[in-house]
CSV table of C-alpha atoms in Angstrom, one decimal:
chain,number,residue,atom,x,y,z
A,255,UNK,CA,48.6,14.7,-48.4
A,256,UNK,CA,45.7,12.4,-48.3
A,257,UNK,CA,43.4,11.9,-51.1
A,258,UNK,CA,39.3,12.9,-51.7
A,259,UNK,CA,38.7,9.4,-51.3
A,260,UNK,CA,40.8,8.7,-47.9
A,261,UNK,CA,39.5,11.9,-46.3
A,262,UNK,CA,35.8,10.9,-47.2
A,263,UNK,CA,36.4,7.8,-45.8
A,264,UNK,CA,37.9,9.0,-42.8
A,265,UNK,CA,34.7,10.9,-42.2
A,266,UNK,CA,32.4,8.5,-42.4
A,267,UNK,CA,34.5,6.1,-40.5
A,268,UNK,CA,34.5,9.3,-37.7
A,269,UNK,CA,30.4,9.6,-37.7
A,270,UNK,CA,29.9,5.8,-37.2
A,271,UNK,CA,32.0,6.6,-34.4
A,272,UNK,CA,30.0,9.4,-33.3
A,273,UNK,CA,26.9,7.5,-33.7
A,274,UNK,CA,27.7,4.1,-32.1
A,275,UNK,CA,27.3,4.2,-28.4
A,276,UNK,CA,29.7,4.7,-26.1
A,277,UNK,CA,28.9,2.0,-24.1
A,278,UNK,CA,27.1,-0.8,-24.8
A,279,UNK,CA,24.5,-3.0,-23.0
A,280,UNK,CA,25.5,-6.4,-21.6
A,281,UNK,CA,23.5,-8.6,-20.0
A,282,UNK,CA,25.5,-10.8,-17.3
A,283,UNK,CA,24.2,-14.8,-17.3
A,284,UNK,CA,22.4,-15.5,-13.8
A,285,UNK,CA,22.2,-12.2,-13.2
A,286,UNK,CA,18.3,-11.5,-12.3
A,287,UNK,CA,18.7,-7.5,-12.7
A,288,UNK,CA,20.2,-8.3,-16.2
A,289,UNK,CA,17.7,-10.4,-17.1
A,290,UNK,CA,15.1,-8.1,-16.2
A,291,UNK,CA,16.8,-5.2,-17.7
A,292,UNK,CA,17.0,-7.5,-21.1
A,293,UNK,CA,13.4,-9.0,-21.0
A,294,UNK,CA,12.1,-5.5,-21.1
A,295,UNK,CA,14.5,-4.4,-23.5
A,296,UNK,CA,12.8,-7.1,-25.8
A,297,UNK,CA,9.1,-6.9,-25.0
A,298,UNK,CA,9.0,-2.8,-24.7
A,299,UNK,CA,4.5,-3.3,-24.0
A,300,UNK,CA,2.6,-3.8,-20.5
A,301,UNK,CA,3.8,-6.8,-19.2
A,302,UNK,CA,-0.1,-8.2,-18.5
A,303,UNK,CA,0.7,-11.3,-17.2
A,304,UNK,CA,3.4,-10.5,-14.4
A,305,UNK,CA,0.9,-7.5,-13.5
A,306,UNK,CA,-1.7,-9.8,-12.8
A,307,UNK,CA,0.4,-11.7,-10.7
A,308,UNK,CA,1.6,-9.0,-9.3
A,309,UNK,CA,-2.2,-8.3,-8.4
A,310,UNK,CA,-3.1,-11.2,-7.3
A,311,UNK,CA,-0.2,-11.4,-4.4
A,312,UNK,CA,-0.9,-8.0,-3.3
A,313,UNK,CA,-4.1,-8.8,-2.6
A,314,UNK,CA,-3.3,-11.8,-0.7
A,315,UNK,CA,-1.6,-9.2,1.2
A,316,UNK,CA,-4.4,-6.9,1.8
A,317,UNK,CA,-7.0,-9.2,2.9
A,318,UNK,CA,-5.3,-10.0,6.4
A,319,UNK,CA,-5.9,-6.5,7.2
A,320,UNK,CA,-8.9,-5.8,5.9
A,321,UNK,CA,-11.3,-8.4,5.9
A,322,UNK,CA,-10.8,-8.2,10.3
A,323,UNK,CA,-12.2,-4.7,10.6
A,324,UNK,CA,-16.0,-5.5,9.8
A,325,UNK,CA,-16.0,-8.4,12.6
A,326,UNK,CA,-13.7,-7.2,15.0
A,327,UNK,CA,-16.3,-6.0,17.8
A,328,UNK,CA,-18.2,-9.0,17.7
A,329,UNK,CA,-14.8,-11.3,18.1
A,330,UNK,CA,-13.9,-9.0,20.8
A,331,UNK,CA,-17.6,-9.7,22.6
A,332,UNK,CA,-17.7,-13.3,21.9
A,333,UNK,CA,-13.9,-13.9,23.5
A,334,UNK,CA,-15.5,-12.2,26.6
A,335,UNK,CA,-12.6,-10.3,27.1
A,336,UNK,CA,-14.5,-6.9,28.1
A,337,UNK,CA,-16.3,-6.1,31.3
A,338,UNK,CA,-18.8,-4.0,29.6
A,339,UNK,CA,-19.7,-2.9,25.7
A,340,UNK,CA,-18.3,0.5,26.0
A,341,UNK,CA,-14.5,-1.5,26.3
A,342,UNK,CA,-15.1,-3.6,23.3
A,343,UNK,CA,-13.4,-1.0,21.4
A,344,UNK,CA,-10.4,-0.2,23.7
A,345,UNK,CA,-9.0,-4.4,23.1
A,346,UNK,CA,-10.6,-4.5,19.4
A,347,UNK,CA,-8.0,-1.5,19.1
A,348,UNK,CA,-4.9,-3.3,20.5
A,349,UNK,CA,-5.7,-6.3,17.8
A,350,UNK,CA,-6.3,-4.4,14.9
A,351,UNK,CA,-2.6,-2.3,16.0
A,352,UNK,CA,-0.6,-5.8,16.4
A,353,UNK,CA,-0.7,-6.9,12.7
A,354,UNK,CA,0.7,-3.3,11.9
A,355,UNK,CA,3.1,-2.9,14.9
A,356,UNK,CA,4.4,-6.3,13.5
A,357,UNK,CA,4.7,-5.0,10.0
A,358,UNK,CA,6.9,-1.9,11.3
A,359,UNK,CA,9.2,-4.0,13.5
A,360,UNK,CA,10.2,-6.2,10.2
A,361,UNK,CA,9.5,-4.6,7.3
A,362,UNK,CA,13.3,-3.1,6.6
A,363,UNK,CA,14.6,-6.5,7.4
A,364,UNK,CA,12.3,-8.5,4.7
A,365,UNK,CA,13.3,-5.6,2.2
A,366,UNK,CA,17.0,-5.7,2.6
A,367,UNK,CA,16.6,-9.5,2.7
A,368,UNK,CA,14.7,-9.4,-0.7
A,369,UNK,CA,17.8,-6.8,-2.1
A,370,UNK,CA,20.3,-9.6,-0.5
A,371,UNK,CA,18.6,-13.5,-2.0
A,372,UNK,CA,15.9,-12.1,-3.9
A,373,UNK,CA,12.5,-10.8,-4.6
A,374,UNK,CA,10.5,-14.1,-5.0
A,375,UNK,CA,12.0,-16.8,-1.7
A,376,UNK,CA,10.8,-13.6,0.7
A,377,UNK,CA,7.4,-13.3,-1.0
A,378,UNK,CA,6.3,-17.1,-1.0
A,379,UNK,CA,7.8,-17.1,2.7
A,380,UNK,CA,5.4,-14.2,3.2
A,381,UNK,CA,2.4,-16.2,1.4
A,382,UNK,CA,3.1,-19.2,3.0
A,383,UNK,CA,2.9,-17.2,6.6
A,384,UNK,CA,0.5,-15.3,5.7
A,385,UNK,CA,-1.9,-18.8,5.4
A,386,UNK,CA,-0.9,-20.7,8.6
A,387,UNK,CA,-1.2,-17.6,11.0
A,388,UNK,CA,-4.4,-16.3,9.3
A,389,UNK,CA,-6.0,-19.7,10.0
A,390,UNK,CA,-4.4,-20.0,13.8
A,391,UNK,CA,-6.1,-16.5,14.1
A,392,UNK,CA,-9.0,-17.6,13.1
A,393,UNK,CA,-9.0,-20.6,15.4
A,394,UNK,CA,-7.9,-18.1,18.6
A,395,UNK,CA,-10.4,-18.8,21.4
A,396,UNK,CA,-8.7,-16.2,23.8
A,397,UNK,CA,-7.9,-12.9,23.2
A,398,UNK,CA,-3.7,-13.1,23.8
A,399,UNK,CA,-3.9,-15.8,21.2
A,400,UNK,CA,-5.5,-13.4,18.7
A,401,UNK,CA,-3.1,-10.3,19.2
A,402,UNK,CA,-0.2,-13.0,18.9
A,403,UNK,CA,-1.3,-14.4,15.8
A,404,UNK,CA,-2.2,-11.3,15.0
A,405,UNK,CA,1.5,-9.9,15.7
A,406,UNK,CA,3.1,-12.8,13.3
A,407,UNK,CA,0.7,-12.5,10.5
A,408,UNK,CA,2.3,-9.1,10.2
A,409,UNK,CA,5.9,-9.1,11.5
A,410,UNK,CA,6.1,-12.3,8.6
A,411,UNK,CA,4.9,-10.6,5.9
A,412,UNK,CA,7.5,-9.3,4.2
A,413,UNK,CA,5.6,-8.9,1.2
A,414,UNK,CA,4.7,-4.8,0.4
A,415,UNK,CA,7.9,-3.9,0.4
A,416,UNK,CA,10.0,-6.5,-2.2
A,417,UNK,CA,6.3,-6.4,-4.5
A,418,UNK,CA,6.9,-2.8,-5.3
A,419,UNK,CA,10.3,-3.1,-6.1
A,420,UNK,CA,9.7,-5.7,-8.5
A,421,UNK,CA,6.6,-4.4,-9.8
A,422,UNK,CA,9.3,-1.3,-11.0
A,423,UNK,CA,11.7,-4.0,-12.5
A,424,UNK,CA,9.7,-5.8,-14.5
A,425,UNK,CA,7.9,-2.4,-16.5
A,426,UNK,CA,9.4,-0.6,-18.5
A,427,UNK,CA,9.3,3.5,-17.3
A,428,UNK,CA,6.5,5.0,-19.2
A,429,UNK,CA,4.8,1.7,-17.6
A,430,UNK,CA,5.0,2.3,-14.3
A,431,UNK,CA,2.4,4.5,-13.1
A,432,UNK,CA,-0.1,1.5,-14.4
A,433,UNK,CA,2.4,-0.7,-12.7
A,434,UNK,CA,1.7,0.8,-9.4
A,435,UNK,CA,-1.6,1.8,-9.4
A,436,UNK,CA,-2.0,-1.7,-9.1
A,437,UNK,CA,-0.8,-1.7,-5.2
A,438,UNK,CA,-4.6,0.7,-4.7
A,439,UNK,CA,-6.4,-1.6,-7.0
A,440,UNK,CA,-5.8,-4.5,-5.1
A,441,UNK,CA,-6.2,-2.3,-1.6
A,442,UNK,CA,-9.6,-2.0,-3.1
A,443,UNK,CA,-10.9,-5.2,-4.1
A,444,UNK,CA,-9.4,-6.3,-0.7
A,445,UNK,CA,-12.0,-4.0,0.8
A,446,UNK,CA,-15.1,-5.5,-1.5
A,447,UNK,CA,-13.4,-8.9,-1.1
A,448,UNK,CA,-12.5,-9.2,2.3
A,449,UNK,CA,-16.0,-7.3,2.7
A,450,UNK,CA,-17.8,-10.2,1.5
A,451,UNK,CA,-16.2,-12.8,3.1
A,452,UNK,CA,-16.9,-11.2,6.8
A,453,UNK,CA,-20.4,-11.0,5.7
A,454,UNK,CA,-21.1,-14.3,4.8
A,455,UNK,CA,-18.7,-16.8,6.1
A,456,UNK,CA,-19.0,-15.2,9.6
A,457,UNK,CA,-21.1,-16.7,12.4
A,458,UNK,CA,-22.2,-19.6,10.1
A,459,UNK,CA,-23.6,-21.7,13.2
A,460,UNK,CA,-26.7,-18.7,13.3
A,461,UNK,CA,-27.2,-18.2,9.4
A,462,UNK,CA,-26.9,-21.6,8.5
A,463,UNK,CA,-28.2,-23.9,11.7
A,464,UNK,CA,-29.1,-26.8,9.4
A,465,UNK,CA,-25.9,-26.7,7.8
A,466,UNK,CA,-23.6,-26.0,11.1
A,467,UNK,CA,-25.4,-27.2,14.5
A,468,UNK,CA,-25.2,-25.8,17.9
A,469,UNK,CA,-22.4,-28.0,19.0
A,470,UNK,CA,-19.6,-27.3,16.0
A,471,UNK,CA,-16.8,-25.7,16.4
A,472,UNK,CA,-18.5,-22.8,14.4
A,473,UNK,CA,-20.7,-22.1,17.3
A,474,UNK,CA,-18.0,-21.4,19.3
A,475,UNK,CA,-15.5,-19.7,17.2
A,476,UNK,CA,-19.1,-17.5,15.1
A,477,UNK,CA,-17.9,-13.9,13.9
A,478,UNK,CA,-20.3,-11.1,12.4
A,479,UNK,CA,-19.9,-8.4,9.2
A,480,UNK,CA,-21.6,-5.6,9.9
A,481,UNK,CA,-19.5,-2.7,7.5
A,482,UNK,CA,-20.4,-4.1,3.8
A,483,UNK,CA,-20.3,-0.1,3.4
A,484,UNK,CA,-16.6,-0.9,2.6
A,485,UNK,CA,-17.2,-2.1,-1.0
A,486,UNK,CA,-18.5,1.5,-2.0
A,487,UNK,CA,-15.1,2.9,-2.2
A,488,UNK,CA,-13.4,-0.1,-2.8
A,489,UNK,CA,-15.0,0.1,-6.4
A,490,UNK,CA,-14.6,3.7,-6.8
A,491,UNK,CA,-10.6,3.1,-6.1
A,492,UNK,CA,-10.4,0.3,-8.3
A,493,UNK,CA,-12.3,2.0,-11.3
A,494,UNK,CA,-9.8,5.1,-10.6
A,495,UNK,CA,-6.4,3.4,-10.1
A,496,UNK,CA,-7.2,1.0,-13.5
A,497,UNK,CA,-8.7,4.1,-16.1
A,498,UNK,CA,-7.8,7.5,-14.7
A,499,UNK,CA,-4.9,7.6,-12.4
A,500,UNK,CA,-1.9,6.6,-15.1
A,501,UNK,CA,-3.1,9.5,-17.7
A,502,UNK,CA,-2.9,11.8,-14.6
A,503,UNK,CA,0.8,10.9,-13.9
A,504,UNK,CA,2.0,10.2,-17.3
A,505,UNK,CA,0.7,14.2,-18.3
A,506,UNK,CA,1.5,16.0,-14.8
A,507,UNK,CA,4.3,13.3,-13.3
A,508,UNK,CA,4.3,11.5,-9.9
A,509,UNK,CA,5.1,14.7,-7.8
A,510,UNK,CA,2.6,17.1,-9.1
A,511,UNK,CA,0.2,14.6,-9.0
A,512,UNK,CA,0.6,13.8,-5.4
A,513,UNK,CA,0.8,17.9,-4.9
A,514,UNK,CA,-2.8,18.4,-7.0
A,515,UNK,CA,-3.9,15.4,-4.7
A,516,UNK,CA,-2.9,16.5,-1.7
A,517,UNK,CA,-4.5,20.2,-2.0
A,518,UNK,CA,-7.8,18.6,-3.0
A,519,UNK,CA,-7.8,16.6,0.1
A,520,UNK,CA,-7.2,19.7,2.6
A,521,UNK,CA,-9.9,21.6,0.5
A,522,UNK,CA,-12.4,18.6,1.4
A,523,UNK,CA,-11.0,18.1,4.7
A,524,UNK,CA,-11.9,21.8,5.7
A,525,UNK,CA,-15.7,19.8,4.6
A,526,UNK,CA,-16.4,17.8,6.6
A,527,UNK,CA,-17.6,19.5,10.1
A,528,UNK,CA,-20.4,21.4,7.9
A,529,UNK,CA,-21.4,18.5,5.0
A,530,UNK,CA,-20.9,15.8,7.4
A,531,UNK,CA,-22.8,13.3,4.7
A,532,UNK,CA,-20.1,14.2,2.3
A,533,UNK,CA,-18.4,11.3,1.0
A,534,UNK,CA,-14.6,10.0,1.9
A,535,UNK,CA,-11.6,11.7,-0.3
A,536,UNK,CA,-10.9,8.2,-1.2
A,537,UNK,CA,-9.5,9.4,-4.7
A,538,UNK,CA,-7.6,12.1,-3.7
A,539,UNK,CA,-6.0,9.5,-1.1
A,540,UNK,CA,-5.1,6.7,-3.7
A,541,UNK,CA,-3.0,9.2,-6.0
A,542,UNK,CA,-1.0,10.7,-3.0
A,543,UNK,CA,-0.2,7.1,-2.1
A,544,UNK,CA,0.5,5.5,-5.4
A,545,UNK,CA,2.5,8.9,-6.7
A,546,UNK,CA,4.9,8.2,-3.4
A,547,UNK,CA,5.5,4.3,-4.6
A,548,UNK,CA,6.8,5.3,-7.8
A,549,UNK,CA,8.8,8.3,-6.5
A,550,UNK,CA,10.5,6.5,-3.4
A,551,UNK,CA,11.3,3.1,-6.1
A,552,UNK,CA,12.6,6.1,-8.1
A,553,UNK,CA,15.0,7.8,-5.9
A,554,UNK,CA,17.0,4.6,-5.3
A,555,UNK,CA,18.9,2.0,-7.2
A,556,UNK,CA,18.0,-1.2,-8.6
A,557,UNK,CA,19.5,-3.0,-5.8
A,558,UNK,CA,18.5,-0.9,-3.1
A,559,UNK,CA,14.8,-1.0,-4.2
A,560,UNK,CA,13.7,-3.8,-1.5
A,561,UNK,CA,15.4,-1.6,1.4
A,562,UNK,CA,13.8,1.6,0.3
A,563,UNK,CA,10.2,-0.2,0.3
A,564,UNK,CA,10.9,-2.3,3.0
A,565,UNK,CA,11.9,1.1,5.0
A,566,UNK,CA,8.8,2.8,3.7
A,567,UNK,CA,6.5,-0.1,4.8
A,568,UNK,CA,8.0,0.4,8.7
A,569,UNK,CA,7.5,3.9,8.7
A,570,UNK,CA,3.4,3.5,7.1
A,571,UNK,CA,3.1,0.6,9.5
A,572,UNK,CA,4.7,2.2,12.4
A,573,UNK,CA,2.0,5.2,12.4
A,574,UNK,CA,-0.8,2.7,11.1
A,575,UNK,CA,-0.4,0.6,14.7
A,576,UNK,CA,-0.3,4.0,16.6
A,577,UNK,CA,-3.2,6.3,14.7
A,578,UNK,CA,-6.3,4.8,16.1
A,579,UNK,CA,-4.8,5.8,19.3
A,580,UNK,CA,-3.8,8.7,18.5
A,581,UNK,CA,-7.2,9.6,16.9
A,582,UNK,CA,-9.2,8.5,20.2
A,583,UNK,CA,-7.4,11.2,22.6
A,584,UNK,CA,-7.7,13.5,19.8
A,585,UNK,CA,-11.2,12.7,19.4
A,586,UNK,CA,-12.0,13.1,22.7
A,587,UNK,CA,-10.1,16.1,23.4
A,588,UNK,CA,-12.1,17.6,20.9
A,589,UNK,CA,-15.4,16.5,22.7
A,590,UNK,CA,-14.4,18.2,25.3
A,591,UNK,CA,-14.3,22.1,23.8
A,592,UNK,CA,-17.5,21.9,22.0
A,593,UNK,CA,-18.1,25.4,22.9
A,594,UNK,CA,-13.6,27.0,21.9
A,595,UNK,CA,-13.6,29.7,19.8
A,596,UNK,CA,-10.8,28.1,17.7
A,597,UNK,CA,-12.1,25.6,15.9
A,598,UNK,CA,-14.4,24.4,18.4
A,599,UNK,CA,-15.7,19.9,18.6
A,600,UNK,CA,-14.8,18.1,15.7
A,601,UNK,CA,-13.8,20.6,13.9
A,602,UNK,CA,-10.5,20.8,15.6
A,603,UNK,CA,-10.0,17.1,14.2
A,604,UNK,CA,-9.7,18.3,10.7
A,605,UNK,CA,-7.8,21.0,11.0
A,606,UNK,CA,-5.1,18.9,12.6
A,607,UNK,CA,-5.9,16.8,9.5
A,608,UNK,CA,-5.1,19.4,7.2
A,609,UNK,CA,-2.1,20.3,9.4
A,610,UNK,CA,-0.6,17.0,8.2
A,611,UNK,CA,-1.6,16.8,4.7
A,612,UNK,CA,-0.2,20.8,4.3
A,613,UNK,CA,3.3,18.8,6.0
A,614,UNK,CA,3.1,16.5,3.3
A,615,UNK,CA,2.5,19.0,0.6
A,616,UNK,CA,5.4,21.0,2.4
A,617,UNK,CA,8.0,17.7,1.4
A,618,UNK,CA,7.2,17.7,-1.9
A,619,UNK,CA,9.2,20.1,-2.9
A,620,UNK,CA,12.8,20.9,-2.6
A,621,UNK,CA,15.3,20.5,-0.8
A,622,UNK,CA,13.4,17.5,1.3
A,623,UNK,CA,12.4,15.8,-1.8
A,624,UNK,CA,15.5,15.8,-4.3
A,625,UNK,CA,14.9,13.1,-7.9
A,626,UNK,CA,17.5,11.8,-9.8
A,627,UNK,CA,18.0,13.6,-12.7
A,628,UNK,CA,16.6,10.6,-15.4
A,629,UNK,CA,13.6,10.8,-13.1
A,630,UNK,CA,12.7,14.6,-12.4
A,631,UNK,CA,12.0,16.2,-16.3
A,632,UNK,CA,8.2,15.7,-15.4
A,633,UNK,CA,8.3,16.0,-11.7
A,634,UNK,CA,10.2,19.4,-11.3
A,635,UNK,CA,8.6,22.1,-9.3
């Protein structure tokens, strides 16, 4: 029979047992999910630095599509592509719709690429393309040239989709609703940004005659900003995503965020046809959109992360390139019943608004939208 002192050494022997892990971390050499794993295992604050980076490329991504809109008319009128004004819009439509259209065609390629070589070789690719089609764009003197640059700009771009995965990698998790507010951030200083340059690098050969003369190839190529109404929410996004959005999530989680989100923006839809001066649910928007990056980089695996994004960034492209469409023979459906009973003019607009936001609510909860179980504790309905 065992002595006092062997049993109490059996017991303690037993609880250091008990209390070491059953499995231990170990972080593989050239291994870049290890070594992400272990760089945040020893620097457990914000990562400032990558985020910045981060920042910075997403909004070299954002700038192709939104510096365009302001000018787009006037490049449409000064290719001479339209017979009359009232067309101006029908071919400004099928250029702003290429970049996207290219983006859905490519966007789950570039993300399972990024899951198969690598985050960083598909997002220089994407920066690199992203310069030498921009400038051929801005160089197009006939329309077809413009919708095919247009196209590449996009369909190259594999960016969105690998820059969300990694932005989840690099953070640790109570980090990444700061991590990926910074995707709306950027969206908005791309609209002050890209804003400002429309406004006053286009048409230089008219503002600045002494500086460009009538016979330089800015005369020929001259472009106008017209929409520097874009920088209002722009700001009011960015002062949102940065301060307020990542207390929201980390008290209410990404789900019921997106939920509380998503109801204010039916209430204000259901707005608009009486208080038509009211002002765009910009932050109601931002949190249903960033609460959806971290849920769909949340319901996959580490190395499935590019795919999921790259899939997500098809499907937001792919409705993107169609919407304006959609929304004119909406529109002027609508026009037509000015005098229905059922929501009569415009107001039938925003009802089929709200139709699709209530959808959305709809998928938020179970069973279409299912967390794993290390995920859900703040997001459960």
């Amino acid at each position: 029979m065992a002595g006092g002192g062997e049993i109490d050494d059996i017991h303690e022997t037993a609880t250091a047992t008990t209390a070491a892990p059953l499995l231990e971390k170990v972080y593989w050499e050239g291994c870049p999910g290890c070594a992400a794993e272990k760089r945040k295992e020893e620097n457990p604050g914000i990562p400032y630095l990558q985020f910045f980076r981060i920042w910075i490329i997403i909004l070299v991504s954002c700038l192709p599509i939104t510096f365009i809109y302001p000018f787009l008319y006037f490049m449409i009128r000064d290719l001479h592509v339209a017979k009359t004004v009232e067309d101006i819009g029908f071919y400004g439509g099928f250029v702003g719709a290429s970049y996207m259209l290219g983006r859905a065609l490519t966007s789950t390629v570039w993300g399972m690429v990024a899951d198969r070589i690598g985050r960083k070789p598909v997002i220089l690719f994407g920066i690199f393309s992203t310069v030498v089609f921009n400038t051929l764009f801005g160089l197009s003197t006939h329309y077809w040239m413009a919708i095919t640059t247009r196209f590449f700009v996009g369909s190259l771009n594999g960016l969105l989709g690998p820059i969300r995965a990694y932005t989840i990698e690099i953070c640790r998790d109570e980090h990444q609703a700061i991590g990926m507010s910074l995707d709306s951030t950027a969206w908005a200083m791309g609209l002050i940004i890209g804003s400002v340059i429309g406004g006053y690098l286009a048409q230089p050969a008219e503002k600045y005659p002494e500086l460009f003369p009538d016979n330089s190839l800015f005369q020929s190529l001259q472009l106008c900003c017209s929409y520097k109404l874009h920088m209002v929410p722009g700001v009011s996004v960015m002062v949102y995503q940065t301060f307020i959005y990542p207390y929201i999530e980390r008290i209410l989680g990404p789900i019921n965020t997106s939920r509380v989100a998503t109801v204010l923006s039916m209430v204000l839809l259901f707005t608009y046809p009486p208080m038509t001066h009211l002002s765009r649910p910009w932050l109601q928007i931002v949190s249903i959109v960033t609460c959806t990056y971290i849920l769909q980089n949340n319901s996959v695996t580490q190395d499935q992360r590019g795919t999921a994004n790259g899939l997500a960034t098809t499907i937001m492209s792919f409705f993107k390139a169609f919407a304006p469409a959609g929304a004119g023979i909406v529109f002027s459906w609508a026009q037509k019943r000015q005098h229905a009973f059922f929501f009569p003019g415009d107001q039938m607009v925003f009802f089929m608004l709200f139709v699709v936001e209530f959808i959305g609510l709809v998928w938020t909860f179970k069973p279409f939208l299912a967390m794993p179980e290390q995920f859900s504790s703040k997001s459960s309905s």
